[in-house]
Amino acid sequence: VATLLSPSKAFWALVLVSAWLALPFMLLICVTARQALPRDVTEAAVLDGAGRWTLWRAILWPQLRPAIVTGMLLRGILLFNALHIPLMLVPEPQRVGTVPIALASYAIARYDNAYTASALLSLLGLAVTLGLAVRVLRQPGLWDEHHG
Protein backbone atom coordinates (compact mmCIF):
# COMPACT_ATOMS: atom_id res chain seq x y z
CA VAL A 1 0.00 0.00 0.00
CA ALA A 2 2.93 2.31 0.57
CA THR A 3 3.65 2.23 -3.17
CA LEU A 4 0.37 4.09 -3.76
CA LEU A 5 1.91 7.19 -2.20
CA SER A 6 3.49 7.92 -5.56
CA PRO A 7 1.14 10.19 -7.58
CA SER A 8 1.56 8.28 -10.84
CA LYS A 9 0.95 4.88 -9.25
CA ALA A 10 -2.03 6.19 -7.30
CA PHE A 11 -3.49 7.68 -10.48
CA TRP A 12 -3.25 4.42 -12.43
CA ALA A 13 -4.61 2.41 -9.52
CA LEU A 14 -7.62 4.74 -9.36
CA VAL A 15 -8.13 4.53 -13.13
CA LEU A 16 -8.02 0.73 -13.02
CA VAL A 17 -10.48 0.46 -10.11
CA SER A 18 -12.83 3.04 -11.65
CA ALA A 19 -12.83 1.17 -14.95
CA TRP A 20 -13.52 -2.08 -13.10
CA LEU A 21 -16.44 -0.49 -11.25
CA ALA A 22 -17.85 0.97 -14.49
CA LEU A 23 -17.72 -2.34 -16.36
CA PRO A 24 -21.07 -3.80 -15.17
CA PHE A 25 -22.92 -0.54 -15.85
CA MET A 26 -21.48 -0.16 -19.34
CA LEU A 27 -21.97 -3.85 -20.09
CA LEU A 28 -25.63 -3.58 -19.13
CA ILE A 29 -26.10 -0.56 -21.38
CA CYS A 30 -24.31 -2.19 -24.33
CA VAL A 31 -26.16 -5.51 -24.04
CA THR A 32 -29.52 -3.76 -23.72
CA ALA A 33 -28.77 -1.48 -26.68
CA ARG A 34 -27.62 -4.46 -28.77
CA GLN A 35 -30.81 -6.38 -27.99
CA ALA A 36 -32.90 -3.37 -29.02
CA LEU A 37 -31.32 -3.19 -32.49
CA PRO A 38 -33.36 -4.58 -35.39
CA ARG A 39 -32.04 -7.95 -36.54
CA ASP A 40 -33.01 -7.50 -40.21
CA VAL A 41 -30.21 -4.98 -40.82
CA THR A 42 -27.49 -7.31 -39.51
CA GLU A 43 -29.03 -10.33 -41.26
CA ALA A 44 -29.16 -8.41 -44.55
CA ALA A 45 -25.50 -7.39 -44.15
CA VAL A 46 -24.48 -11.01 -43.50
CA LEU A 47 -26.45 -12.15 -46.56
CA ASP A 48 -24.69 -9.48 -48.61
CA GLY A 49 -21.34 -10.95 -47.58
CA ALA A 50 -20.28 -8.65 -44.73
CA GLY A 51 -17.64 -10.15 -42.49
CA ARG A 52 -17.45 -9.74 -38.73
CA TRP A 53 -15.29 -6.61 -38.88
CA THR A 54 -17.47 -4.94 -41.54
CA LEU A 55 -20.60 -5.88 -39.62
CA TRP A 56 -19.18 -4.27 -36.47
CA ARG A 57 -17.69 -1.19 -38.12
CA ALA A 58 -20.43 -0.34 -40.59
CA ILE A 59 -23.61 -1.67 -38.96
CA LEU A 60 -23.36 -2.25 -35.21
CA TRP A 61 -20.98 0.49 -34.05
CA PRO A 62 -22.94 3.39 -35.60
CA GLN A 63 -26.15 2.09 -34.03
CA LEU A 64 -24.60 1.40 -30.61
CA ARG A 65 -22.62 4.64 -30.42
CA PRO A 66 -25.40 6.81 -28.91
CA ALA A 67 -25.97 4.30 -26.10
CA ILE A 68 -22.24 3.97 -25.42
CA VAL A 69 -21.73 7.74 -25.39
CA THR A 70 -24.71 8.19 -23.05
CA GLY A 71 -23.38 5.49 -20.72
CA MET A 72 -19.92 7.07 -20.68
CA LEU A 73 -21.43 10.47 -19.95
CA LEU A 74 -23.48 9.09 -17.06
CA ARG A 75 -20.48 7.21 -15.71
CA GLY A 76 -18.40 10.37 -15.92
CA ILE A 77 -20.99 12.25 -13.90
CA LEU A 78 -21.05 9.48 -11.29
CA LEU A 79 -17.26 9.55 -11.11
CA PHE A 80 -17.34 13.09 -9.70
CA ASN A 81 -19.08 11.67 -6.60
CA ALA A 82 -16.78 8.68 -6.16
CA LEU A 83 -15.46 9.73 -2.77
CA HIS A 84 -14.85 6.22 -1.51
CA ILE A 85 -12.41 5.03 -4.19
CA PRO A 86 -9.40 7.23 -3.33
CA LEU A 87 -10.13 7.02 0.39
CA MET A 88 -10.02 3.21 0.31
CA LEU A 89 -7.03 2.78 -2.02
CA VAL A 90 -4.62 5.54 -1.10
CA PRO A 91 -3.39 5.81 2.51
CA GLU A 92 -3.02 9.61 2.38
CA PRO A 93 -5.14 10.90 -0.53
CA GLN A 94 -4.61 14.56 0.36
CA ARG A 95 -0.82 14.08 0.12
CA VAL A 96 -0.97 12.35 -3.27
CA GLY A 97 -3.52 14.74 -4.73
CA THR A 98 -6.28 12.20 -5.37
CA VAL A 99 -9.02 13.85 -3.33
CA PRO A 100 -12.22 14.12 -5.41
CA ILE A 101 -13.67 17.55 -6.12
CA ALA A 102 -16.70 16.99 -3.88
CA LEU A 103 -14.56 16.03 -0.87
CA ALA A 104 -12.11 18.88 -1.47
CA SER A 105 -15.03 21.31 -1.74
CA TYR A 106 -16.49 20.04 1.54
CA ALA A 107 -13.12 20.27 3.30
CA ILE A 108 -12.57 23.84 2.10
CA ALA A 109 -16.00 24.93 3.36
CA ARG A 110 -15.83 22.98 6.62
CA TYR A 111 -12.29 23.62 7.80
CA ASP A 112 -11.26 26.84 6.05
CA ASN A 113 -14.67 28.58 6.10
CA ALA A 114 -14.03 29.55 2.46
CA TYR A 115 -17.55 29.04 1.18
CA THR A 116 -16.96 31.02 -2.02
CA ALA A 117 -13.97 28.88 -2.97
CA SER A 118 -15.95 25.77 -2.10
CA ALA A 119 -18.85 26.84 -4.32
CA LEU A 120 -16.48 27.69 -7.19
CA LEU A 121 -14.79 24.31 -6.90
CA SER A 122 -18.19 22.58 -7.04
CA LEU A 123 -19.16 24.64 -10.07
CA LEU A 124 -15.91 23.61 -11.75
CA GLY A 125 -17.02 19.98 -11.73
CA LEU A 126 -20.43 20.96 -13.05
CA ALA A 127 -18.89 23.10 -15.80
CA VAL A 128 -16.58 20.29 -16.94
CA THR A 129 -19.47 17.81 -17.01
CA LEU A 130 -21.79 20.16 -18.89
CA GLY A 131 -19.03 21.10 -21.33
CA LEU A 132 -18.37 17.46 -22.15
CA ALA A 133 -22.09 16.76 -22.45
CA VAL A 134 -22.64 19.64 -24.87
CA ARG A 135 -19.63 18.64 -26.94
CA VAL A 136 -20.74 15.03 -27.17
CA LEU A 137 -24.37 15.83 -27.88
CA ARG A 138 -23.45 18.25 -30.67
CA GLN A 139 -21.47 15.67 -32.64
CA PRO A 140 -22.89 15.55 -36.15
CA GLY A 141 -24.63 12.32 -37.00
CA LEU A 142 -24.56 10.89 -33.49
CA TRP A 143 -28.32 10.71 -33.11
CA ASP A 144 -29.28 10.20 -36.76
CA GLU A 145 -31.41 7.20 -37.61
CA HIS A 146 -29.51 6.39 -40.82
CA HIS A 147 -25.77 6.38 -40.96
CA GLY A 148 -24.17 6.51 -44.32
Coordinates of N, CA and C in Angstrom, one line a residue:
V1 N 0.8 -1.2 0.0 CA 0.0 0.0 0.0 C 0.9 1.3 0.0
A2 N 2.1 1.1 0.5 CA 2.9 2.3 0.6 C 3.3 2.8 -0.8
T3 N 3.3 1.8 -1.8 CA 3.7 2.2 -3.2 C 2.6 3.2 -3.8
L4 N 1.4 3.2 -3.2 CA 0.4 4.1 -3.8 C 0.6 5.5 -3.3
L5 N 1.6 5.8 -2.6 CA 1.9 7.2 -2.2 C 2.5 8.0 -3.4
S6 N 3.0 7.3 -4.4 CA 3.5 7.9 -5.6 C 2.3 8.4 -6.4
P7 N 2.3 9.7 -6.8 CA 1.1 10.2 -7.6 C 0.8 9.4 -8.9
S8 N 1.8 9.0 -9.6 CA 1.6 8.3 -10.8 C 1.0 6.9 -10.6
K9 N 1.5 6.2 -9.6 CA 1.0 4.9 -9.3 C -0.4 5.0 -8.7
A10 N -0.7 6.0 -7.9 CA -2.0 6.2 -7.3 C -3.0 6.5 -8.4
F11 N -2.6 7.3 -9.4 CA -3.5 7.7 -10.5 C -3.9 6.4 -11.3
W12 N -2.9 5.6 -11.6 CA -3.2 4.4 -12.4 C -4.0 3.4 -11.6
A13 N -3.8 3.3 -10.4 CA -4.6 2.4 -9.5 C -6.1 2.9 -9.5
L14 N -6.3 4.2 -9.4 CA -7.6 4.7 -9.4 C -8.3 4.6 -10.7
V15 N -7.6 4.7 -11.8 CA -8.1 4.5 -13.1 C -8.6 3.1 -13.3
L16 N -7.7 2.2 -12.9 CA -8.0 0.7 -13.0 C -9.3 0.3 -12.2
V17 N -9.3 0.8 -11.0 CA -10.5 0.5 -10.1 C -11.8 1.1 -10.6
S18 N -11.7 2.4 -11.1 CA -12.8 3.0 -11.6 C -13.3 2.3 -12.9
A19 N -12.4 1.9 -13.7 CA -12.8 1.2 -15.0 C -13.5 -0.2 -14.6
W20 N -12.9 -0.8 -13.6 CA -13.5 -2.1 -13.1 C -14.9 -1.9 -12.5
L21 N -15.1 -0.8 -11.8 CA -16.4 -0.5 -11.3 C -17.4 -0.1 -12.3
A22 N -17.0 0.5 -13.4 CA -17.8 1.0 -14.5 C -18.2 -0.2 -15.4
L23 N -17.5 -1.2 -15.4 CA -17.7 -2.3 -16.4 C -19.1 -2.9 -16.3
P24 N -19.7 -3.2 -15.2 CA -21.1 -3.8 -15.2 C -22.1 -2.8 -15.7
F25 N -22.0 -1.6 -15.4 CA -22.9 -0.5 -15.9 C -22.9 -0.4 -17.4
M26 N -21.6 -0.3 -17.9 CA -21.5 -0.2 -19.3 C -21.9 -1.4 -20.1
L27 N -21.6 -2.6 -19.5 CA -22.0 -3.9 -20.1 C -23.5 -4.0 -20.2
L28 N -24.2 -3.6 -19.1 CA -25.6 -3.6 -19.1 C -26.2 -2.7 -20.2
I29 N -25.6 -1.5 -20.3 CA -26.1 -0.6 -21.4 C -25.8 -1.1 -22.8
C30 N -24.7 -1.7 -23.0 CA -24.3 -2.2 -24.3 C -25.2 -3.4 -24.7
V31 N -25.4 -4.3 -23.8 CA -26.2 -5.5 -24.0 C -27.6 -5.1 -24.3
T32 N -28.1 -4.2 -23.5 CA -29.5 -3.8 -23.7 C -29.7 -3.0 -25.1
A33 N -28.7 -2.2 -25.4 CA -28.8 -1.5 -26.7 C -28.6 -2.5 -27.8
R34 N -27.8 -3.5 -27.7 CA -27.6 -4.5 -28.8 C -28.9 -5.3 -29.0
Q35 N -29.6 -5.6 -27.9 CA -30.8 -6.4 -28.0 C -31.9 -5.6 -28.6
A36 N -31.9 -4.2 -28.5 CA -32.9 -3.4 -29.0 C -32.7 -3.1 -30.5
L37 N -31.6 -3.4 -31.1 CA -31.3 -3.2 -32.5 C -32.1 -4.2 -33.3
P38 N -32.6 -3.7 -34.5 CA -33.4 -4.6 -35.4 C -32.4 -5.6 -36.0
R39 N -32.9 -6.9 -36.0 CA -32.0 -7.9 -36.5 C -32.0 -8.0 -38.1
D40 N -33.0 -7.4 -38.7 CA -33.0 -7.5 -40.2 C -31.8 -6.8 -40.8
V41 N -31.3 -5.7 -40.2 CA -30.2 -5.0 -40.8 C -29.0 -5.8 -40.8
T42 N -28.7 -6.5 -39.6 CA -27.5 -7.3 -39.5 C -27.6 -8.6 -40.4
E43 N -28.8 -9.1 -40.4 CA -29.0 -10.3 -41.3 C -28.8 -10.0 -42.7
A44 N -29.3 -8.8 -43.2 CA -29.2 -8.4 -44.5 C -27.7 -8.2 -44.9
A45 N -26.9 -7.6 -43.9 CA -25.5 -7.4 -44.2 C -24.8 -8.7 -44.3
V46 N -25.1 -9.7 -43.4 CA -24.5 -11.0 -43.5 C -24.8 -11.7 -44.8
L47 N -26.1 -11.6 -45.3 CA -26.5 -12.2 -46.6 C -25.7 -11.5 -47.7
D48 N -25.4 -10.2 -47.6 CA -24.7 -9.5 -48.6 C -23.2 -9.8 -48.6
G49 N -22.7 -10.6 -47.6 CA -21.3 -11.0 -47.6 C -20.5 -10.2 -46.6
A50 N -21.1 -9.4 -45.7 CA -20.3 -8.6 -44.7 C -19.6 -9.6 -43.7
G51 N -18.4 -9.4 -43.5 CA -17.6 -10.2 -42.5 C -17.9 -9.6 -41.1
R52 N -17.3 -10.2 -40.1 CA -17.5 -9.7 -38.7 C -17.0 -8.3 -38.5
W53 N -15.8 -8.0 -39.1 CA -15.3 -6.6 -38.9 C -16.2 -5.6 -39.6
T54 N -16.6 -5.9 -40.8 CA -17.5 -4.9 -41.5 C -18.8 -4.8 -40.8
L55 N -19.3 -5.9 -40.3 CA -20.6 -5.9 -39.6 C -20.5 -5.0 -38.4
W56 N -19.4 -5.1 -37.7 CA -19.2 -4.3 -36.5 C -19.0 -2.8 -36.8
R57 N -18.1 -2.6 -37.8 CA -17.7 -1.2 -38.1 C -18.8 -0.4 -38.8
A58 N -19.5 -1.1 -39.7 CA -20.4 -0.3 -40.6 C -21.9 -0.4 -40.1
I59 N -22.2 -1.5 -39.3 CA -23.6 -1.7 -39.0 C -23.8 -1.5 -37.5
L60 N -23.1 -2.3 -36.6 CA -23.4 -2.3 -35.2 C -22.8 -1.0 -34.5
W61 N -21.6 -0.6 -34.8 CA -21.0 0.5 -34.0 C -21.8 1.8 -34.2
P62 N -22.2 2.2 -35.5 CA -22.9 3.4 -35.6 C -24.3 3.4 -34.9
Q63 N -24.9 2.2 -34.7 CA -26.1 2.1 -34.0 C -26.0 2.0 -32.5
L64 N -24.9 1.5 -32.0 CA -24.6 1.4 -30.6 C -24.0 2.7 -30.0
R65 N -23.4 3.5 -30.9 CA -22.6 4.6 -30.4 C -23.4 5.6 -29.5
P66 N -24.7 5.9 -29.8 CA -25.4 6.8 -28.9 C -25.6 6.2 -27.5
A67 N -25.8 4.9 -27.4 CA -26.0 4.3 -26.1 C -24.6 4.3 -25.4
I68 N -23.6 4.0 -26.1 CA -22.2 4.0 -25.4 C -21.8 5.4 -24.9
V69 N -22.1 6.4 -25.8 CA -21.7 7.7 -25.4 C -22.6 8.2 -24.2
T70 N -23.9 7.8 -24.2 CA -24.7 8.2 -23.1 C -24.2 7.5 -21.8
G71 N -23.9 6.2 -21.9 CA -23.4 5.5 -20.7 C -22.1 6.1 -20.2
M72 N -21.2 6.5 -21.1 CA -19.9 7.1 -20.7 C -20.2 8.4 -20.0
L73 N -21.1 9.2 -20.5 CA -21.4 10.5 -20.0 C -22.0 10.3 -18.5
L74 N -22.9 9.3 -18.4 CA -23.5 9.1 -17.1 C -22.4 8.6 -16.1
R75 N -21.5 7.7 -16.6 CA -20.5 7.2 -15.7 C -19.5 8.3 -15.3
G76 N -19.3 9.2 -16.2 CA -18.4 10.4 -15.9 C -19.0 11.3 -14.9
I77 N -20.3 11.5 -14.9 CA -21.0 12.2 -13.9 C -20.9 11.5 -12.6
L78 N -21.1 10.2 -12.5 CA -21.1 9.5 -11.3 C -19.6 9.5 -10.7
L79 N -18.6 9.6 -11.6 CA -17.3 9.6 -11.1 C -16.9 10.8 -10.3
F80 N -17.6 11.9 -10.5 CA -17.3 13.1 -9.7 C -17.7 12.9 -8.2
N81 N -18.6 11.9 -8.0 CA -19.1 11.7 -6.6 C -18.4 10.4 -6.0
A82 N -17.4 9.9 -6.6 CA -16.8 8.7 -6.2 C -15.8 9.0 -5.0
L83 N -16.3 9.4 -3.9 CA -15.5 9.7 -2.8 C -14.7 8.5 -2.2
H84 N -15.4 7.4 -2.2 CA -14.9 6.2 -1.5 C -13.6 5.6 -2.2
I85 N -13.5 5.7 -3.5 CA -12.4 5.0 -4.2 C -11.0 5.5 -3.7
P86 N -10.7 6.8 -3.8 CA -9.4 7.2 -3.3 C -9.2 7.0 -1.8
L87 N -10.3 7.2 -1.1 CA -10.1 7.0 0.4 C -9.8 5.6 0.8
M88 N -10.3 4.6 0.0 CA -10.0 3.2 0.3 C -8.7 2.8 -0.2
L89 N -8.2 3.3 -1.4 CA -7.0 2.8 -2.0 C -5.8 3.5 -1.6
V90 N -5.8 4.8 -1.3 CA -4.6 5.5 -1.1 C -4.6 5.9 0.4
P91 N -3.5 5.6 1.1 CA -3.4 5.8 2.5 C -3.5 7.3 2.9
E92 N -2.9 8.2 2.1 CA -3.0 9.6 2.4 C -3.4 10.3 1.1
P93 N -4.7 10.3 0.7 CA -5.1 10.9 -0.5 C -4.8 12.4 -0.7
Q94 N -4.9 13.1 0.4 CA -4.6 14.6 0.4 C -3.1 14.8 0.0
R95 N -2.3 13.9 0.4 CA -0.8 14.1 0.1 C -0.5 13.8 -1.3
V96 N -1.2 12.8 -1.9 CA -1.0 12.4 -3.3 C -1.7 13.2 -4.3
G97 N -2.8 13.9 -3.8 CA -3.5 14.7 -4.7 C -4.7 14.0 -5.4
T98 N -5.2 13.0 -4.8 CA -6.3 12.2 -5.4 C -7.6 12.4 -4.7
V99 N -7.8 13.5 -4.0 CA -9.0 13.8 -3.3 C -10.0 14.3 -4.4
P100 N -11.2 13.7 -4.4 CA -12.2 14.1 -5.4 C -12.7 15.6 -5.2
I101 N -13.2 16.1 -6.2 CA -13.7 17.5 -6.1 C -14.7 17.7 -5.0
A102 N -15.6 16.8 -4.9 CA -16.7 17.0 -3.9 C -16.1 17.0 -2.5
L103 N -15.2 16.1 -2.2 CA -14.6 16.0 -0.9 C -13.7 17.2 -0.6
A104 N -12.9 17.7 -1.6 CA -12.1 18.9 -1.5 C -13.0 20.1 -1.2
S105 N -14.1 20.2 -1.9 CA -15.0 21.3 -1.7 C -15.6 21.3 -0.3
Y106 N -16.0 20.1 0.2 CA -16.5 20.0 1.5 C -15.4 20.4 2.6
A107 N -14.2 20.0 2.4 CA -13.1 20.3 3.3 C -12.8 21.8 3.3
I108 N -12.8 22.4 2.2 CA -12.6 23.8 2.1 C -13.7 24.6 2.9
A109 N -14.9 24.2 2.7 CA -16.0 24.9 3.4 C -16.0 24.6 4.9
R110 N -15.7 23.4 5.2 CA -15.8 23.0 6.6 C -14.7 23.5 7.5
Y111 N -13.5 23.3 7.0 CA -12.3 23.6 7.8 C -11.7 25.0 7.6
D112 N -11.8 25.5 6.4 CA -11.3 26.8 6.1 C -12.3 28.0 6.1
N113 N -13.6 27.6 6.2 CA -14.7 28.6 6.1 C -14.6 29.4 4.8
A114 N -14.1 28.9 3.8 CA -14.0 29.6 2.5 C -15.2 29.0 1.6
Y115 N -16.4 29.5 1.9 CA -17.6 29.0 1.2 C -17.6 29.4 -0.3
T116 N -17.0 30.6 -0.6 CA -17.0 31.0 -2.0 C -16.1 30.1 -2.8
A117 N -14.9 29.8 -2.3 CA -14.0 28.9 -3.0 C -14.6 27.5 -3.1
S118 N -15.3 27.1 -2.1 CA -15.9 25.8 -2.1 C -17.0 25.7 -3.2
A119 N -17.8 26.8 -3.3 CA -18.9 26.8 -4.3 C -18.2 26.9 -5.7
L120 N -17.1 27.6 -5.9 CA -16.5 27.7 -7.2 C -15.9 26.3 -7.6
L121 N -15.4 25.6 -6.6 CA -14.8 24.3 -6.9 C -15.9 23.3 -7.3
S122 N -17.0 23.4 -6.7 CA -18.2 22.6 -7.0 C -18.7 22.9 -8.4
L123 N -18.7 24.2 -8.7 CA -19.2 24.6 -10.1 C -18.2 24.2 -11.2
L124 N -16.9 24.1 -10.8 CA -15.9 23.6 -11.8 C -16.3 22.2 -12.3
G125 N -16.6 21.3 -11.3 CA -17.0 20.0 -11.7 C -18.3 20.0 -12.6
L126 N -19.2 20.8 -12.2 CA -20.4 21.0 -13.1 C -20.1 21.5 -14.4
A127 N -19.2 22.5 -14.5 CA -18.9 23.1 -15.8 C -18.2 22.1 -16.7
V128 N -17.3 21.3 -16.1 CA -16.6 20.3 -16.9 C -17.6 19.3 -17.5
T129 N -18.5 18.8 -16.6 CA -19.5 17.8 -17.0 C -20.4 18.4 -18.1
L130 N -20.9 19.6 -17.9 CA -21.8 20.2 -18.9 C -21.1 20.4 -20.2
G131 N -19.8 20.9 -20.1 CA -19.0 21.1 -21.3 C -18.8 19.8 -22.1
L132 N -18.5 18.7 -21.5 CA -18.4 17.5 -22.2 C -19.7 17.0 -22.7
A133 N -20.8 17.2 -22.0 CA -22.1 16.8 -22.5 C -22.5 17.5 -23.7
V134 N -22.3 18.8 -23.7 CA -22.6 19.6 -24.9 C -21.8 19.2 -26.1
R135 N -20.5 19.0 -25.8 CA -19.6 18.6 -26.9 C -20.0 17.3 -27.5
V136 N -20.4 16.3 -26.7 CA -20.7 15.0 -27.2 C -22.1 15.1 -27.9
L137 N -23.0 15.8 -27.3 CA -24.4 15.8 -27.9 C -24.4 16.6 -29.2
R138 N -23.5 17.5 -29.4 CA -23.5 18.2 -30.7 C -22.7 17.6 -31.8
Q139 N -22.2 16.4 -31.6 CA -21.5 15.7 -32.6 C -22.4 15.4 -33.8
P140 N -22.0 15.8 -35.0 CA -22.9 15.5 -36.1 C -23.1 14.1 -36.4
G141 N -24.3 13.7 -36.6 CA -24.6 12.3 -37.0 C -24.7 11.3 -35.8
L142 N -24.5 11.8 -34.6 CA -24.6 10.9 -33.5 C -25.9 10.3 -33.3
W143 N -27.0 11.1 -33.4 CA -28.3 10.7 -33.1 C -29.2 10.5 -34.4
D144 N -28.5 10.4 -35.5 CA -29.3 10.2 -36.8 C -29.8 8.8 -36.8
E145 N -30.9 8.6 -37.4 CA -31.4 7.2 -37.6 C -30.6 6.4 -38.6
H146 N -30.2 7.1 -39.7 CA -29.5 6.4 -40.8 C -28.1 6.9 -40.9
H147 N -27.2 6.0 -40.8 CA -25.8 6.4 -41.0 C -25.3 6.0 -42.3
G148 N -24.6 6.9 -43.0 CA -24.2 6.5 -44.3 C -22.8 6.8 -44.5

